[in-house]
């Protein structure tokens, strides 16, 4: 997991993470913090193991740690966060020694993590999409009433 720790130590990741935390300090809805990133990674990894999808833990954790890292650019510049995250992630992945093929797969998963069609795939993209949605703790969220997610979309029960 050396590359994963390199991502966490990367100056662009750290700076982006700090900006997100500052911009979301008054946010009442789901946040984009390390807990969220790790929840997504762990849920995705569990699904991968249970379904024998043969996706490496390194790719899963990398995609999860980077999928929302451009969130601050969405807030400040209006760039969709999946696209902004790809721009930031590309350099981080390269600096951390990821091979071109792995970078491509991780970046595609980040880019597609908001697309409903992605949720049907048995790929890194599909696993990331599903884990991102399952990670939300709607059942105990204090902002549940103000949330614009439909009741059908909210995680009001635990699913396996």
PDB file of C-alpha atoms in Angstrom:
ATOM      1  CA  UNK A   1       0.000   0.000   0.000  1.00  0.00           C
ATOM      2  CA  UNK A   2       2.989   2.284  -0.490  1.00  0.00           C
ATOM      3  CA  UNK A   3       1.337   4.086  -3.403  1.00  0.00           C
ATOM      4  CA  UNK A   4      -1.791   4.695  -1.330  1.00  0.00           C
ATOM      5  CA  UNK A   5       0.256   6.369   1.381  1.00  0.00           C
ATOM      6  CA  UNK A   6       2.073   8.363  -1.290  1.00  0.00           C
ATOM      7  CA  UNK A   7      -1.284   9.697  -2.469  1.00  0.00           C
ATOM      8  CA  UNK A   8      -2.165  10.776   1.081  1.00  0.00           C
ATOM      9  CA  UNK A   9       1.223  12.500   1.419  1.00  0.00           C
ATOM     10  CA  UNK A  10       1.120  14.156  -2.011  1.00  0.00           C
ATOM     11  CA  UNK A  11       1.090  17.969  -1.692  1.00  0.00           C
ATOM     12  CA  UNK A  12      -1.719  18.415  -4.246  1.00  0.00           C
ATOM     13  CA  UNK A  13      -3.901  15.860  -2.441  1.00  0.00           C
ATOM     14  CA  UNK A  14      -3.191  17.424   0.956  1.00  0.00           C
ATOM     15  CA  UNK A  15      -3.824  20.976  -0.261  1.00  0.00           C
ATOM     16  CA  UNK A  16      -7.038  19.976  -2.032  1.00  0.00           C
ATOM     17  CA  UNK A  17      -8.234  18.024   0.988  1.00  0.00           C
ATOM     18  CA  UNK A  18      -7.625  21.007   3.285  1.00  0.00           C
ATOM     19  CA  UNK A  19      -9.544  23.312   0.914  1.00  0.00           C
ATOM     20  CA  UNK A  20     -12.490  20.907   0.837  1.00  0.00           C
ATOM     21  CA  UNK A  21     -12.559  20.717   4.637  1.00  0.00           C
ATOM     22  CA  UNK A  22     -12.502  24.510   4.916  1.00  0.00           C
ATOM     23  CA  UNK A  23     -15.250  24.958   2.316  1.00  0.00           C
ATOM     24  CA  UNK A  24     -17.433  22.262   3.912  1.00  0.00           C
ATOM     25  CA  UNK A  25     -16.993  23.212   7.574  1.00  0.00           C
ATOM     26  CA  UNK A  26     -20.562  24.608   7.708  1.00  0.00           C
ATOM     27  CA  UNK A  27     -22.049  21.987   5.356  1.00  0.00           C
ATOM     28  CA  UNK A  28     -24.989  20.106   6.865  1.00  0.00           C
ATOM     29  CA  UNK A  29     -25.110  17.451   4.159  1.00  0.00           C
ATOM     30  CA  UNK A  30     -22.752  14.526   3.498  1.00  0.00           C
ATOM     31  CA  UNK A  31     -19.142  15.610   3.630  1.00  0.00           C
ATOM     32  CA  UNK A  32     -16.114  14.704   1.587  1.00  0.00           C
ATOM     33  CA  UNK A  33     -13.566  13.857   4.225  1.00  0.00           C
ATOM     34  CA  UNK A  34     -11.180  10.985   4.851  1.00  0.00           C
ATOM     35  CA  UNK A  35     -13.949   8.999   6.532  1.00  0.00           C
ATOM     36  CA  UNK A  36     -16.009   9.187   3.326  1.00  0.00           C
ATOM     37  CA  UNK A  37     -13.031   8.278   1.131  1.00  0.00           C
ATOM     38  CA  UNK A  38     -12.159   5.264   3.306  1.00  0.00           C
ATOM     39  CA  UNK A  39     -15.797   4.159   3.587  1.00  0.00           C
ATOM     40  CA  UNK A  40     -16.011   4.146  -0.216  1.00  0.00           C
ATOM     41  CA  UNK A  41     -12.737   2.202  -0.480  1.00  0.00           C
ATOM     42  CA  UNK A  42     -13.750  -0.399   2.080  1.00  0.00           C
ATOM     43  CA  UNK A  43     -17.239  -0.932   0.659  1.00  0.00           C
ATOM     44  CA  UNK A  44     -15.793  -1.239  -2.848  1.00  0.00           C
ATOM     45  CA  UNK A  45     -13.142  -3.692  -1.679  1.00  0.00           C
ATOM     46  CA  UNK A  46     -15.690  -5.850   0.144  1.00  0.00           C
ATOM     47  CA  UNK A  47     -17.894  -6.001  -2.947  1.00  0.00           C
ATOM     48  CA  UNK A  48     -14.887  -6.870  -5.096  1.00  0.00           C
ATOM     49  CA  UNK A  49     -13.967  -9.750  -2.797  1.00  0.00           C
ATOM     50  CA  UNK A  50     -17.523 -11.027  -2.440  1.00  0.00           C
ATOM     51  CA  UNK A  51     -18.125 -10.980  -6.190  1.00  0.00           C
ATOM     52  CA  UNK A  52     -14.632 -12.168  -7.214  1.00  0.00           C
ATOM     53  CA  UNK A  53     -14.185  -9.161  -9.505  1.00  0.00           C
ATOM     54  CA  UNK A  54     -10.386  -9.302  -9.538  1.00  0.00           C
ATOM     55  CA  UNK A  55      -9.790  -5.574  -9.017  1.00  0.00           C
ATOM     56  CA  UNK A  56      -6.698  -4.755  -7.014  1.00  0.00           C
ATOM     57  CA  UNK A  57      -6.969  -3.184  -3.593  1.00  0.00           C
ATOM     58  CA  UNK A  58      -4.466  -0.560  -4.717  1.00  0.00           C
ATOM     59  CA  UNK A  59      -6.702   0.580  -7.597  1.00  0.00           C
ATOM     60  CA  UNK A  60      -9.783   0.594  -5.386  1.00  0.00           C
ATOM     61  CA  UNK A  61      -8.187   2.664  -2.622  1.00  0.00           C
ATOM     62  CA  UNK A  62      -6.561   5.014  -5.119  1.00  0.00           C
ATOM     63  CA  UNK A  63      -9.836   5.692  -6.905  1.00  0.00           C
ATOM     64  CA  UNK A  64     -11.679   6.148  -3.602  1.00  0.00           C
ATOM     65  CA  UNK A  65      -9.108   8.569  -2.184  1.00  0.00           C
ATOM     66  CA  UNK A  66      -9.159  10.636  -5.370  1.00  0.00           C
ATOM     67  CA  UNK A  67     -12.767  10.492  -6.596  1.00  0.00           C
ATOM     68  CA  UNK A  68     -13.908  13.679  -4.815  1.00  0.00           C
ATOM     69  CA  UNK A  69     -10.576  15.482  -4.432  1.00  0.00           C
ATOM     70  CA  UNK A  70     -11.620  18.135  -6.969  1.00  0.00           C
ATOM     71  CA  UNK A  71     -14.695  19.072  -4.955  1.00  0.00           C
ATOM     72  CA  UNK A  72     -13.173  22.434  -3.978  1.00  0.00           C
ATOM     73  CA  UNK A  73     -12.898  23.360  -7.672  1.00  0.00           C
ATOM     74  CA  UNK A  74     -16.595  22.658  -8.115  1.00  0.00           C
ATOM     75  CA  UNK A  75     -17.352  24.985  -5.211  1.00  0.00           C
ATOM     76  CA  UNK A  76     -15.003  27.773  -6.299  1.00  0.00           C
ATOM     77  CA  UNK A  77     -14.909  27.504 -10.107  1.00  0.00           C
ATOM     78  CA  UNK A  78     -18.038  25.569 -11.055  1.00  0.00           C
ATOM     79  CA  UNK A  79     -16.081  22.675 -12.574  1.00  0.00           C
ATOM     80  CA  UNK A  80     -17.954  19.369 -12.087  1.00  0.00           C
ATOM     81  CA  UNK A  81     -16.036  17.635  -9.311  1.00  0.00           C
ATOM     82  CA  UNK A  82     -15.597  14.368 -11.180  1.00  0.00           C
ATOM     83  CA  UNK A  83     -13.812  16.234 -13.989  1.00  0.00           C
ATOM     84  CA  UNK A  84     -11.805  18.392 -11.583  1.00  0.00           C
ATOM     85  CA  UNK A  85     -10.853  15.302  -9.605  1.00  0.00           C
ATOM     86  CA  UNK A  86      -9.559  13.649 -12.795  1.00  0.00           C
ATOM     87  CA  UNK A  87      -7.331  16.621 -13.575  1.00  0.00           C
ATOM     88  CA  UNK A  88      -5.831  16.580 -10.074  1.00  0.00           C
ATOM     89  CA  UNK A  89      -5.655  12.779  -9.880  1.00  0.00           C
ATOM     90  CA  UNK A  90      -3.775  12.402 -13.152  1.00  0.00           C
ATOM     91  CA  UNK A  91      -0.698  14.199 -11.851  1.00  0.00           C
ATOM     92  CA  UNK A  92      -0.913  12.622  -8.416  1.00  0.00           C
ATOM     93  CA  UNK A  93      -1.110   9.102  -9.856  1.00  0.00           C
ATOM     94  CA  UNK A  94       1.807   9.748 -12.167  1.00  0.00           C
ATOM     95  CA  UNK A  95       3.912  11.217  -9.348  1.00  0.00           C
ATOM     96  CA  UNK A  96       3.106   8.180  -7.186  1.00  0.00           C
ATOM     97  CA  UNK A  97       4.400   5.750  -9.780  1.00  0.00           C
ATOM     98  CA  UNK A  98       1.205   4.302 -11.240  1.00  0.00           C
ATOM     99  CA  UNK A  99       1.598   2.721 -14.668  1.00  0.00           C
ATOM    100  CA  UNK A 100      -0.233   4.307 -17.613  1.00  0.00           C
ATOM    101  CA  UNK A 101      -2.802   1.488 -17.888  1.00  0.00           C
ATOM    102  CA  UNK A 102      -3.649   1.688 -14.180  1.00  0.00           C
ATOM    103  CA  UNK A 103      -3.889   5.490 -14.326  1.00  0.00           C
ATOM    104  CA  UNK A 104      -6.306   5.223 -17.232  1.00  0.00           C
ATOM    105  CA  UNK A 105      -8.568   2.764 -15.379  1.00  0.00           C
ATOM    106  CA  UNK A 106      -8.548   4.793 -12.148  1.00  0.00           C
ATOM    107  CA  UNK A 107      -9.212   8.060 -13.975  1.00  0.00           C
ATOM    108  CA  UNK A 108     -12.113   6.511 -15.884  1.00  0.00           C
ATOM    109  CA  UNK A 109     -13.621   5.321 -12.596  1.00  0.00           C
ATOM    110  CA  UNK A 110     -13.283   8.814 -11.110  1.00  0.00           C
ATOM    111  CA  UNK A 111     -14.746  10.452 -14.214  1.00  0.00           C
ATOM    112  CA  UNK A 112     -17.738   8.054 -14.285  1.00  0.00           C
ATOM    113  CA  UNK A 113     -18.525   7.873 -10.565  1.00  0.00           C
ATOM    114  CA  UNK A 114     -21.541  10.153 -10.956  1.00  0.00           C
ATOM    115  CA  UNK A 115     -23.069   8.393 -13.974  1.00  0.00           C
ATOM    116  CA  UNK A 116     -25.985   6.097 -13.155  1.00  0.00           C
ATOM    117  CA  UNK A 117     -25.148   3.832 -16.111  1.00  0.00           C
ATOM    118  CA  UNK A 118     -21.783   3.126 -14.492  1.00  0.00           C
ATOM    119  CA  UNK A 119     -23.556   1.428 -11.598  1.00  0.00           C
ATOM    120  CA  UNK A 120     -24.380  -1.556 -13.799  1.00  0.00           C
ATOM    121  CA  UNK A 121     -20.743  -2.351 -14.604  1.00  0.00           C
ATOM    122  CA  UNK A 122     -18.590  -5.065 -13.031  1.00  0.00           C
ATOM    123  CA  UNK A 123     -15.505  -2.881 -13.230  1.00  0.00           C
ATOM    124  CA  UNK A 124     -13.587  -0.459 -11.052  1.00  0.00           C
ATOM    125  CA  UNK A 125     -15.931   2.261 -12.311  1.00  0.00           C
ATOM    126  CA  UNK A 126     -19.037   0.311 -11.295  1.00  0.00           C
ATOM    127  CA  UNK A 127     -17.671  -0.686  -7.909  1.00  0.00           C
ATOM    128  CA  UNK A 128     -16.666   2.919  -7.145  1.00  0.00           C
ATOM    129  CA  UNK A 129     -20.076   4.231  -8.205  1.00  0.00           C
ATOM    130  CA  UNK A 130     -21.967   1.754  -6.003  1.00  0.00           C
ATOM    131  CA  UNK A 131     -19.666   2.174  -3.008  1.00  0.00           C
ATOM    132  CA  UNK A 132     -19.945   5.954  -3.208  1.00  0.00           C
ATOM    133  CA  UNK A 133     -23.727   5.729  -3.037  1.00  0.00           C
ATOM    134  CA  UNK A 134     -23.769   3.032  -0.321  1.00  0.00           C
ATOM    135  CA  UNK A 135     -21.368   5.000   1.872  1.00  0.00           C
ATOM    136  CA  UNK A 136     -23.930   7.690   2.656  1.00  0.00           C
ATOM    137  CA  UNK A 137     -25.415   7.405   6.146  1.00  0.00           C
ATOM    138  CA  UNK A 138     -28.855   8.825   5.356  1.00  0.00           C
ATOM    139  CA  UNK A 139     -30.546   6.803   8.104  1.00  0.00           C
ATOM    140  CA  UNK A 140     -28.827   8.824  10.828  1.00  0.00           C
ATOM    141  CA  UNK A 141     -28.258  12.086   8.944  1.00  0.00           C
ATOM    142  CA  UNK A 142     -29.426  15.235  10.713  1.00  0.00           C
ATOM    143  CA  UNK A 143     -30.012  16.941   7.348  1.00  0.00           C
ATOM    144  CA  UNK A 144     -32.226  14.178   5.967  1.00  0.00           C
ATOM    145  CA  UNK A 145     -35.266  16.449   5.669  1.00  0.00           C
ATOM    146  CA  UNK A 146     -33.360  19.146   3.750  1.00  0.00           C
ATOM    147  CA  UNK A 147     -31.537  16.700   1.460  1.00  0.00           C
ATOM    148  CA  UNK A 148     -32.511  16.791  -2.202  1.00  0.00           C
ATOM    149  CA  UNK A 149     -31.927  13.048  -2.672  1.00  0.00           C
ATOM    150  CA  UNK A 150     -35.254  11.292  -3.255  1.00  0.00           C
ATOM    151  CA  UNK A 151     -36.525   8.938  -0.545  1.00  0.00           C
ATOM    152  CA  UNK A 152     -35.880   6.044  -2.933  1.00  0.00           C
ATOM    153  CA  UNK A 153     -32.235   7.069  -3.358  1.00  0.00           C
ATOM    154  CA  UNK A 154     -31.516   7.601   0.345  1.00  0.00           C
ATOM    155  CA  UNK A 155     -29.835   4.851   2.365  1.00  0.00           C
ATOM    156  CA  UNK A 156     -32.520   4.323   4.969  1.00  0.00           C
ATOM    157  CA  UNK A 157     -31.751   0.652   5.497  1.00  0.00           C
ATOM    158  CA  UNK A 158     -28.576  -1.407   5.474  1.00  0.00           C
ATOM    159  CA  UNK A 159     -28.157  -3.322   2.251  1.00  0.00           C
ATOM    160  CA  UNK A 160     -25.746  -6.102   1.502  1.00  0.00           C
TER     161      UNK A 160
END
